[in-house]
PDB file of C-alpha atoms in Angstrom:
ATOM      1  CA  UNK X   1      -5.282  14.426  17.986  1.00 58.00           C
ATOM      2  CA  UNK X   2      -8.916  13.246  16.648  1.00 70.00           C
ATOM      3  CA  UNK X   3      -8.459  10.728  13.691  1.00 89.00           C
ATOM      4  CA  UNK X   4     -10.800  10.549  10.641  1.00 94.00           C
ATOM      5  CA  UNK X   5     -14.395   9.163  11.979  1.00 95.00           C
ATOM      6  CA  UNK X   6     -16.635   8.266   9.476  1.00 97.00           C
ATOM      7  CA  UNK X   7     -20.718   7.350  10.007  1.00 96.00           C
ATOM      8  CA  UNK X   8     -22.585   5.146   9.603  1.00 97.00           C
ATOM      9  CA  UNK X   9     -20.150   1.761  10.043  1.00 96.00           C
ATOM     10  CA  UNK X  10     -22.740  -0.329   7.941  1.00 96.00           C
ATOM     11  CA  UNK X  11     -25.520   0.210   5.962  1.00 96.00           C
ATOM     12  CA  UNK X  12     -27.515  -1.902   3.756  1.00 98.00           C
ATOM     13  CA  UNK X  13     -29.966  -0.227   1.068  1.00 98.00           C
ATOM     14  CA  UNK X  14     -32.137  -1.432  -2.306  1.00 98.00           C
ATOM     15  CA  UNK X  15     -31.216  -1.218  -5.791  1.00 98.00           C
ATOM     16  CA  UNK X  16     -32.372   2.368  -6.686  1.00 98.00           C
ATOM     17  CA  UNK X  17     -31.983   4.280  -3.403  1.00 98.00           C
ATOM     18  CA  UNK X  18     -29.761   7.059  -2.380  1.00 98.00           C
ATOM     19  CA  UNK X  19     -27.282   7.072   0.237  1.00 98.00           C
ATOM     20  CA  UNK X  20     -25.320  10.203   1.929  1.00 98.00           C
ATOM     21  CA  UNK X  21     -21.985   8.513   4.165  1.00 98.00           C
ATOM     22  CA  UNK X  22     -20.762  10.824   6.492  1.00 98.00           C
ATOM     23  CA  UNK X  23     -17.247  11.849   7.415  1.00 97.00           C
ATOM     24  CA  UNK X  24     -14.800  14.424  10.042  1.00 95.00           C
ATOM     25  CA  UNK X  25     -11.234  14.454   8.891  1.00 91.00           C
ATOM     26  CA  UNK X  26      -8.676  14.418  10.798  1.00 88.00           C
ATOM     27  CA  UNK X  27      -7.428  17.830  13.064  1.00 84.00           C
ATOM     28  CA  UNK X  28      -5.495  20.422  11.431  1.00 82.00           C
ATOM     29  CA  UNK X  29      -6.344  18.809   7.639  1.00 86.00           C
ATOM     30  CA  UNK X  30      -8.345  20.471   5.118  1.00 87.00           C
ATOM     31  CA  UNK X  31      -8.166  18.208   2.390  1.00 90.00           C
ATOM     32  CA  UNK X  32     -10.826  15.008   2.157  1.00 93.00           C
ATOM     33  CA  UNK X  33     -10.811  11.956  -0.590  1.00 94.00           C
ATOM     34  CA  UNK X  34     -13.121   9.715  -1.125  1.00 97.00           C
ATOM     35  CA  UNK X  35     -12.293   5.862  -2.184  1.00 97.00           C
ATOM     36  CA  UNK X  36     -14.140   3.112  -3.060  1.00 97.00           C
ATOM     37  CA  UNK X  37     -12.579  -0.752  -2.105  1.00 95.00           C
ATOM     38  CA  UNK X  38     -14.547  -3.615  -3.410  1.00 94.00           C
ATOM     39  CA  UNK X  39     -14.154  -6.887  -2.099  1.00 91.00           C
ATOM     40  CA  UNK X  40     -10.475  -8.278  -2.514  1.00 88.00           C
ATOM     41  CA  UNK X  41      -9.430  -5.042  -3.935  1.00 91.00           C
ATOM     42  CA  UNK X  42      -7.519  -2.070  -3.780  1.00 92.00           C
ATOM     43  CA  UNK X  43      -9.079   1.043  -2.726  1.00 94.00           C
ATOM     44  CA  UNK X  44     -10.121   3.186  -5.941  1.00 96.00           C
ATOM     45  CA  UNK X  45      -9.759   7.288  -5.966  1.00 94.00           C
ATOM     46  CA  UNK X  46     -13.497   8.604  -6.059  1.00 96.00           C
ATOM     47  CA  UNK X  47     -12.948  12.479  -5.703  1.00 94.00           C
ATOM     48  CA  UNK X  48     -11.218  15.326  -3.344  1.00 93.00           C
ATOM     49  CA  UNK X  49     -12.633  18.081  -2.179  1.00 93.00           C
ATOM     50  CA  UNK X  50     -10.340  21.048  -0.928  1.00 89.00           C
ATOM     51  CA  UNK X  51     -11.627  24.422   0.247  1.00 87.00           C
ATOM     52  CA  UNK X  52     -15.435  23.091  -0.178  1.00 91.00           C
ATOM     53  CA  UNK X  53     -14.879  22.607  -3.779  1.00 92.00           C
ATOM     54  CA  UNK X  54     -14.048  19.510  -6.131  1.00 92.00           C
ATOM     55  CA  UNK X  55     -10.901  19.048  -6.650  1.00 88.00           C
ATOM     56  CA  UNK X  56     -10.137  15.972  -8.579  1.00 89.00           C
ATOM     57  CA  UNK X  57     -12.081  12.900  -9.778  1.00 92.00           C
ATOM     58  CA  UNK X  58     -11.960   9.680 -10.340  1.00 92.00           C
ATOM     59  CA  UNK X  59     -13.784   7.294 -13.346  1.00 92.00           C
ATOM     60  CA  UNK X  60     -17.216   7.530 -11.409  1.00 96.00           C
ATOM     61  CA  UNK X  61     -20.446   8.315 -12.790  1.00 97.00           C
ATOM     62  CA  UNK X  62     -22.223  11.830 -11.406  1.00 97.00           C
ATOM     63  CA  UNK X  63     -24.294   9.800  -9.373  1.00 98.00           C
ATOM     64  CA  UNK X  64     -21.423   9.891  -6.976  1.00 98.00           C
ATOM     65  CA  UNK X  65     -21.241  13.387  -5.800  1.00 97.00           C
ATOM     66  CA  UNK X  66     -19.780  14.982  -2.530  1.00 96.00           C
ATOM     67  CA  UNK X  67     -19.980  18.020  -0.243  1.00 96.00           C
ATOM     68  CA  UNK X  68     -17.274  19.524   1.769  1.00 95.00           C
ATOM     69  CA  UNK X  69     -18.353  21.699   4.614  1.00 92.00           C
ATOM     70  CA  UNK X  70     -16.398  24.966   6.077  1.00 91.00           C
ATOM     71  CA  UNK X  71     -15.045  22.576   8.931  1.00 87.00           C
ATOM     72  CA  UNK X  72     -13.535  20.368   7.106  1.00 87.00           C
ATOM     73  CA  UNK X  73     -16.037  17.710   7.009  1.00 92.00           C
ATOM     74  CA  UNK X  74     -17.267  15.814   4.144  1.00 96.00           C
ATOM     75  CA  UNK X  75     -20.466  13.953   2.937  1.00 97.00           C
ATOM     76  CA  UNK X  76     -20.309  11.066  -0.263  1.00 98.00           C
ATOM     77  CA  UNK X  77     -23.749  10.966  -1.594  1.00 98.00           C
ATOM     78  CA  UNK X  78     -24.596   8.070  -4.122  1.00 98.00           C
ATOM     79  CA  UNK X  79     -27.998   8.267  -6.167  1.00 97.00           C
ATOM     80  CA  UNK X  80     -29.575   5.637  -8.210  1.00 98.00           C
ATOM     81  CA  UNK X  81     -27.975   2.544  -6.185  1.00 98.00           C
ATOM     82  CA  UNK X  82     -26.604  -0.185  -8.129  1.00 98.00           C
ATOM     83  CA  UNK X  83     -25.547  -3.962  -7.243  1.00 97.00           C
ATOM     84  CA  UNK X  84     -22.165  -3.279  -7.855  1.00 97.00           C
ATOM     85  CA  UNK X  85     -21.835   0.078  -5.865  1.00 98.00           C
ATOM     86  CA  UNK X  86     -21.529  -2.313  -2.615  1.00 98.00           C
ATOM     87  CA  UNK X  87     -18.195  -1.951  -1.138  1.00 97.00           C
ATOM     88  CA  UNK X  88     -16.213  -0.250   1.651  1.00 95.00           C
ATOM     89  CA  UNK X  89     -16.650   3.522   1.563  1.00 97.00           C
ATOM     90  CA  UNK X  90     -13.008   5.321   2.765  1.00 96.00           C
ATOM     91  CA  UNK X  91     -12.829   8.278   3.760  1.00 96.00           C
ATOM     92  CA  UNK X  92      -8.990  10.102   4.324  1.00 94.00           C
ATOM     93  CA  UNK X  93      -7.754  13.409   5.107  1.00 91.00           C
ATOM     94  CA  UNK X  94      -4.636  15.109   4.626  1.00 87.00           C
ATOM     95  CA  UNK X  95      -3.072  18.554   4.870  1.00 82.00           C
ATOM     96  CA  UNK X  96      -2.398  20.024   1.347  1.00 73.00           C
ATOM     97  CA  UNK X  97       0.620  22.592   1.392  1.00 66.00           C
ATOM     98  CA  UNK X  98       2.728  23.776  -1.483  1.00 57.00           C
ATOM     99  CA  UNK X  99       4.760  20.655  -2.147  1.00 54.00           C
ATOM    100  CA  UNK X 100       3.930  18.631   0.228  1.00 58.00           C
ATOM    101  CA  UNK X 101       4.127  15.021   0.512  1.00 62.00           C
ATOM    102  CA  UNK X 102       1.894  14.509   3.092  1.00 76.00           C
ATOM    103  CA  UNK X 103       0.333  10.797   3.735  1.00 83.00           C
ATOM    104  CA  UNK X 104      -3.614   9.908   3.562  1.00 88.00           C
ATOM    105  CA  UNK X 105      -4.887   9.068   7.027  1.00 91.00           C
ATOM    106  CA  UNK X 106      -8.044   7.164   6.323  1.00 93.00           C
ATOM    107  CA  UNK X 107     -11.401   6.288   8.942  1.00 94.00           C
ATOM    108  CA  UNK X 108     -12.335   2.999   9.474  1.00 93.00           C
ATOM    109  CA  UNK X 109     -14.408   3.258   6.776  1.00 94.00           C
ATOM    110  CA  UNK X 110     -18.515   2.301   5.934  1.00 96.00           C
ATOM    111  CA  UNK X 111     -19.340  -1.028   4.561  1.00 96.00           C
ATOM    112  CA  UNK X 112     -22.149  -0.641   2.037  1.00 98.00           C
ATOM    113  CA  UNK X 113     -24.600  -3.085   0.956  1.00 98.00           C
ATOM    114  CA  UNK X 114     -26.726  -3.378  -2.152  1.00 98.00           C
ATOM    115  CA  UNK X 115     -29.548  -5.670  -2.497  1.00 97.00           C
TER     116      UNK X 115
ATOM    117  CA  UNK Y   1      -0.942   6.095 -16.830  1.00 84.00           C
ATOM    118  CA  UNK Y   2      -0.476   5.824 -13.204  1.00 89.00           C
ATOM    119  CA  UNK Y   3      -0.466   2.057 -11.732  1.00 92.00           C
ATOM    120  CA  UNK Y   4       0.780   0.085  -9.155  1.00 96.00           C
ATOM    121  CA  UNK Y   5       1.210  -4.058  -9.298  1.00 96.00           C
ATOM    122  CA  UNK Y   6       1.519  -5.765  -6.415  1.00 95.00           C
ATOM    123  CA  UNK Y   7       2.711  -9.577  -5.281  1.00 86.00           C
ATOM    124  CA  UNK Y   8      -0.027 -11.578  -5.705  1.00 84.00           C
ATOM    125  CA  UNK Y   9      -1.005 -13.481  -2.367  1.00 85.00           C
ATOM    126  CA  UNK Y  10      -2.047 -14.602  -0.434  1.00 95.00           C
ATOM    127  CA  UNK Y  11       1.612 -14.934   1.758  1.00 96.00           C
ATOM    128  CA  UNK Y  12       2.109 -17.346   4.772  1.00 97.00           C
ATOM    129  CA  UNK Y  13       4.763 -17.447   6.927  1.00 97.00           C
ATOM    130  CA  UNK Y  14       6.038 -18.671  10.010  1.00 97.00           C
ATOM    131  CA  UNK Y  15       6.865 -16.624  12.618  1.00 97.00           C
ATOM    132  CA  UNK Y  16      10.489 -14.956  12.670  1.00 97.00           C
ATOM    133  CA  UNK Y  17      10.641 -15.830   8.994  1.00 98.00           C
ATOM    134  CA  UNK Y  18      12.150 -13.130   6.558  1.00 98.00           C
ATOM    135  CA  UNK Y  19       9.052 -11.300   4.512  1.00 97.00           C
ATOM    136  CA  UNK Y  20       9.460  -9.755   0.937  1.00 97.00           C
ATOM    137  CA  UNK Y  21       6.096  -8.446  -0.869  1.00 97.00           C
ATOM    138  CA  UNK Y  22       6.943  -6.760  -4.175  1.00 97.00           C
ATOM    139  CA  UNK Y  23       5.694  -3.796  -6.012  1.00 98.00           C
ATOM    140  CA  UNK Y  24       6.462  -1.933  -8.451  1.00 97.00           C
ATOM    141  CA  UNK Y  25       4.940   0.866  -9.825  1.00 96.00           C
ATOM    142  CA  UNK Y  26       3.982   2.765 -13.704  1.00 95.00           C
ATOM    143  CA  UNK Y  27       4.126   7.034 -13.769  1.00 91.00           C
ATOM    144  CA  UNK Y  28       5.832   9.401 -15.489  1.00 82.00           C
ATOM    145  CA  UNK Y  29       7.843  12.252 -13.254  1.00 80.00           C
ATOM    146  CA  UNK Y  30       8.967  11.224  -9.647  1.00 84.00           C
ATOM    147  CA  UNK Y  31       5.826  10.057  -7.657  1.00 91.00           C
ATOM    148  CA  UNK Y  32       5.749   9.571  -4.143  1.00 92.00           C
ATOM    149  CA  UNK Y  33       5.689   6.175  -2.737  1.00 95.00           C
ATOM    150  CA  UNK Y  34       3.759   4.258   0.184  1.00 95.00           C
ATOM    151  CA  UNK Y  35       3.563   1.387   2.135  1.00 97.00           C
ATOM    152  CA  UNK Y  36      -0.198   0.859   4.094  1.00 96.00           C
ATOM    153  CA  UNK Y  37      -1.343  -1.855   5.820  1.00 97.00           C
ATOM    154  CA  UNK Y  38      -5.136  -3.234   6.580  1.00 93.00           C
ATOM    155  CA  UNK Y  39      -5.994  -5.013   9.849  1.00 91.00           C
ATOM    156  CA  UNK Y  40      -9.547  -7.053   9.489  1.00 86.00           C
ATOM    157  CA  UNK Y  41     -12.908  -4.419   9.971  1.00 81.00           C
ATOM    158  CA  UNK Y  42     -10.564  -1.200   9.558  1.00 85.00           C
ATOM    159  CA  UNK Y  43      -9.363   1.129   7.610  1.00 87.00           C
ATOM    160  CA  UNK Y  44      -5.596   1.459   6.301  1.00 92.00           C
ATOM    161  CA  UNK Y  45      -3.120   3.052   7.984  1.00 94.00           C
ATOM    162  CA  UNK Y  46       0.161   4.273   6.727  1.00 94.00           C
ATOM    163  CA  UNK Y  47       3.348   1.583   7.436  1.00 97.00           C
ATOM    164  CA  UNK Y  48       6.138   4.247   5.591  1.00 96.00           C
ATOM    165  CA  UNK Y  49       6.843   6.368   2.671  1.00 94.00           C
ATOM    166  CA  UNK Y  50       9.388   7.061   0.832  1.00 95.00           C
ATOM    167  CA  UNK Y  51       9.424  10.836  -1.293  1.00 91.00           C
ATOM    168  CA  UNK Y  52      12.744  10.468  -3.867  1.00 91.00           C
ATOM    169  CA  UNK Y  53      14.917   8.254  -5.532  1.00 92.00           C
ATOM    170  CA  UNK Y  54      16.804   5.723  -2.966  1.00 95.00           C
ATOM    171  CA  UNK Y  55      14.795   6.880  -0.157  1.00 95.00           C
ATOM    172  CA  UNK Y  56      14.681   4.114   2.112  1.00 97.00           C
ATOM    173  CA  UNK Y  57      10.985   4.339   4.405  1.00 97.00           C
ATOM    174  CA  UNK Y  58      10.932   2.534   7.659  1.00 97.00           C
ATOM    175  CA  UNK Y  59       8.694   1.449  10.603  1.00 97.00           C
ATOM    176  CA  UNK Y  60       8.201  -0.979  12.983  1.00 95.00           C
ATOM    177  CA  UNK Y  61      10.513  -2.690  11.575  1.00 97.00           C
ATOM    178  CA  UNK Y  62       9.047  -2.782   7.910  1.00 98.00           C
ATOM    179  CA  UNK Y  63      11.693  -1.173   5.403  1.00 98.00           C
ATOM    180  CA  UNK Y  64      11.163  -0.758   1.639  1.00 98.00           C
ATOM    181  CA  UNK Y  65      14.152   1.305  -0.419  1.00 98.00           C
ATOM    182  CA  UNK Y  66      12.451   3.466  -3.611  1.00 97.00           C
ATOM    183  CA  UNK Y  67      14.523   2.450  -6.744  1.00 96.00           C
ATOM    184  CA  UNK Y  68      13.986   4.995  -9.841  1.00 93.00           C
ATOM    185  CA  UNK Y  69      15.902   1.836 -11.845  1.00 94.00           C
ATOM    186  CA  UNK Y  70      13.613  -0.842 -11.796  1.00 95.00           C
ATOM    187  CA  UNK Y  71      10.606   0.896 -10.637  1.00 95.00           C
ATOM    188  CA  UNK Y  72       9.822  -0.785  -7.361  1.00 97.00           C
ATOM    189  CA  UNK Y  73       9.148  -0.137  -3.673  1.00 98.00           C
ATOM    190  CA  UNK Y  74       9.530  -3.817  -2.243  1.00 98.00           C
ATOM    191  CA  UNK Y  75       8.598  -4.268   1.389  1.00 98.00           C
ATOM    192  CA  UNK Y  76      10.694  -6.160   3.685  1.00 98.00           C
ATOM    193  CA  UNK Y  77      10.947  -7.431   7.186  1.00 98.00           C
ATOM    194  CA  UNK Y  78      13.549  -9.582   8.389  1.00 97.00           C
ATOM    195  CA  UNK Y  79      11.478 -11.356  11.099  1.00 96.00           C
ATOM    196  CA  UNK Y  80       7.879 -11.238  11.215  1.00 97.00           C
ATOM    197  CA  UNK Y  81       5.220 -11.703  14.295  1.00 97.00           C
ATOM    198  CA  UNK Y  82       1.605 -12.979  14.398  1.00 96.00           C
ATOM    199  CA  UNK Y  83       0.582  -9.568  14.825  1.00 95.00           C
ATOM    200  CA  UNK Y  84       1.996  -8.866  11.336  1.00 97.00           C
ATOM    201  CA  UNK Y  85      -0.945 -10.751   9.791  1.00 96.00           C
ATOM    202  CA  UNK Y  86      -2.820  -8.094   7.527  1.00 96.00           C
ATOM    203  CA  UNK Y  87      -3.264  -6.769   3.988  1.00 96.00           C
ATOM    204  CA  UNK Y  88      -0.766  -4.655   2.907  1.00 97.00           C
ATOM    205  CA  UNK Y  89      -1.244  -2.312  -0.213  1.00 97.00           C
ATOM    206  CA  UNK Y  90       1.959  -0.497  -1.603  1.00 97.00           C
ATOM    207  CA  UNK Y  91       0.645   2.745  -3.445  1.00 96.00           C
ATOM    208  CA  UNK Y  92       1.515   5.996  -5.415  1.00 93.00           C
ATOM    209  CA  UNK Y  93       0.669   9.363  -5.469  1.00 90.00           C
ATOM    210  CA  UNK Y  94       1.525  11.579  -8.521  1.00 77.00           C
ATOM    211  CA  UNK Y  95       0.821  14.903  -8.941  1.00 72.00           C
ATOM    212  CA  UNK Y  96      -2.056  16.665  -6.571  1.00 68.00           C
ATOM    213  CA  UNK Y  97      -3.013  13.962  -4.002  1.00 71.00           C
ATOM    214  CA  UNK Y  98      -4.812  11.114  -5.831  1.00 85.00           C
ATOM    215  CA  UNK Y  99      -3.313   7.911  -4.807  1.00 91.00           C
ATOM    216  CA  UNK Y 100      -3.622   5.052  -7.020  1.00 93.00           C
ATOM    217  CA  UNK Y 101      -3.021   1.869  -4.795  1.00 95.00           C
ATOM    218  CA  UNK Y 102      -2.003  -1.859  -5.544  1.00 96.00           C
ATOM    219  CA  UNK Y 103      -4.702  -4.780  -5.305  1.00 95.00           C
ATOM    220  CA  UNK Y 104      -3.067  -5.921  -1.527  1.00 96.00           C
ATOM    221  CA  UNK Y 105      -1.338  -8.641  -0.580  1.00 96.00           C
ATOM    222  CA  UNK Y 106      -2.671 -10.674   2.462  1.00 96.00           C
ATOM    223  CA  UNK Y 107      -0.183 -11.428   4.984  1.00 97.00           C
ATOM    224  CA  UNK Y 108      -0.740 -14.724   7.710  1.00 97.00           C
ATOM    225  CA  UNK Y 109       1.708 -15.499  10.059  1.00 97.00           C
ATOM    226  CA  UNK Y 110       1.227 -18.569  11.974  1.00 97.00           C
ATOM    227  CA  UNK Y 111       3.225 -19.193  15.477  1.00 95.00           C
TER     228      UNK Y 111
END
């Protein structure tokens, strides 16, 4: 069974740039959330996509938008770069069924920098 | 709202000593319930879960009982190794699949 890979690792980028982080979920799951952990901090729910469509959101700004792809794999883009939007990027699958209780399984994640 | 509050750390122990970190949680309904831990450089991975009311999730020796009463999912261990040594966030999810997770409590456990 493939886990959840996520690319790039690391990445470091200036105030005002865009970034795209890239991510495969897991075999077999066809759901993919996005969280954001800062430093010291709990991860916090960005969106979910599910079916290649949004599917819940977190308190982000639009400048943190997302793609899901017909395999499952997902892409968190973030325009407009601020200070503040360095942090670890996590990406986790699941499989969504009709009352299911099924866990996150989360990638290793990508470690963001903003200078 | 939804929210989880977690032990504040950060928690050192000996090794073989008895561990408690406590959480307890804020939603309406009957939310599911998780245990996940962080080793340094990776992502988290799930410890146990616990679905209903006096569920008790376990792993690796980890155990943590949901209680409906007083709102909490406490994690226990009775005797804890160096390779215990990690963050460990207790978290919710509600209804769909948004988790909302604790702020973490780092774990150090010295020989």
């Amino acid at each position: 069974e493939t886990g959840v890979t996520q690319s790039p690792t690391h990445l470091i980028k200036t105030r005002g740039q865009q970034v795209t982080l890239r991510c495969s979920s897991q075999s077999g799951h066809n759901t993919v959330s996005w969280y954001q952990q800062a430093l010291g901090q709990g991860p916090q729910f960005i969106f979910q996509y599910y079916r290649e469509e949004e599917n819940g959101r977190g308190n982000f700004p639009p400048r943190f938008s997302g793609l899901q792809f017909p395999n499952y794999s997902s892409e968190l883009n973030v325009n407009a770069l601020e200070l503040d939007d360095s942090a670890l990027y996590l990406c986790a699958s699941s499989e969504r069924r009709r009352g299911d209780n099924s866990p996150l399984h989360f990638g290793n994640g990508t470690r963001l920098t903003v200078t | 709202g939804n929210s989880v509050t977690q032990m504040e750390g950060p928690v050192t122990l000996s090794e073989e000593a008895f561990l408690t970190i406590n959480c307890t949680y804020t939603a309406t309904g009957y939310p599911s319930l998780f245990w996940y831990v962080q080793y340094p450089g990776e992502g988290l991975q799930l410890l146990l879960k616990a679905t209903k009311a006096d569920d008790k999730g376990s792993n690796k020796g980890f155990e943590a009982t949901y209680r409906k009463e007083t709102t909490s999912f406490h994690l226990e261990k009775g005797s804890v190794q160096v390779s215990d040594s990690a963050v460990y966030f207790c978290a919710l999810r509600h209804t769909g699949n948004q988790f909302y997770f604790g702020t973490g409590t780092s774990l150090t456990v010295i020989p």
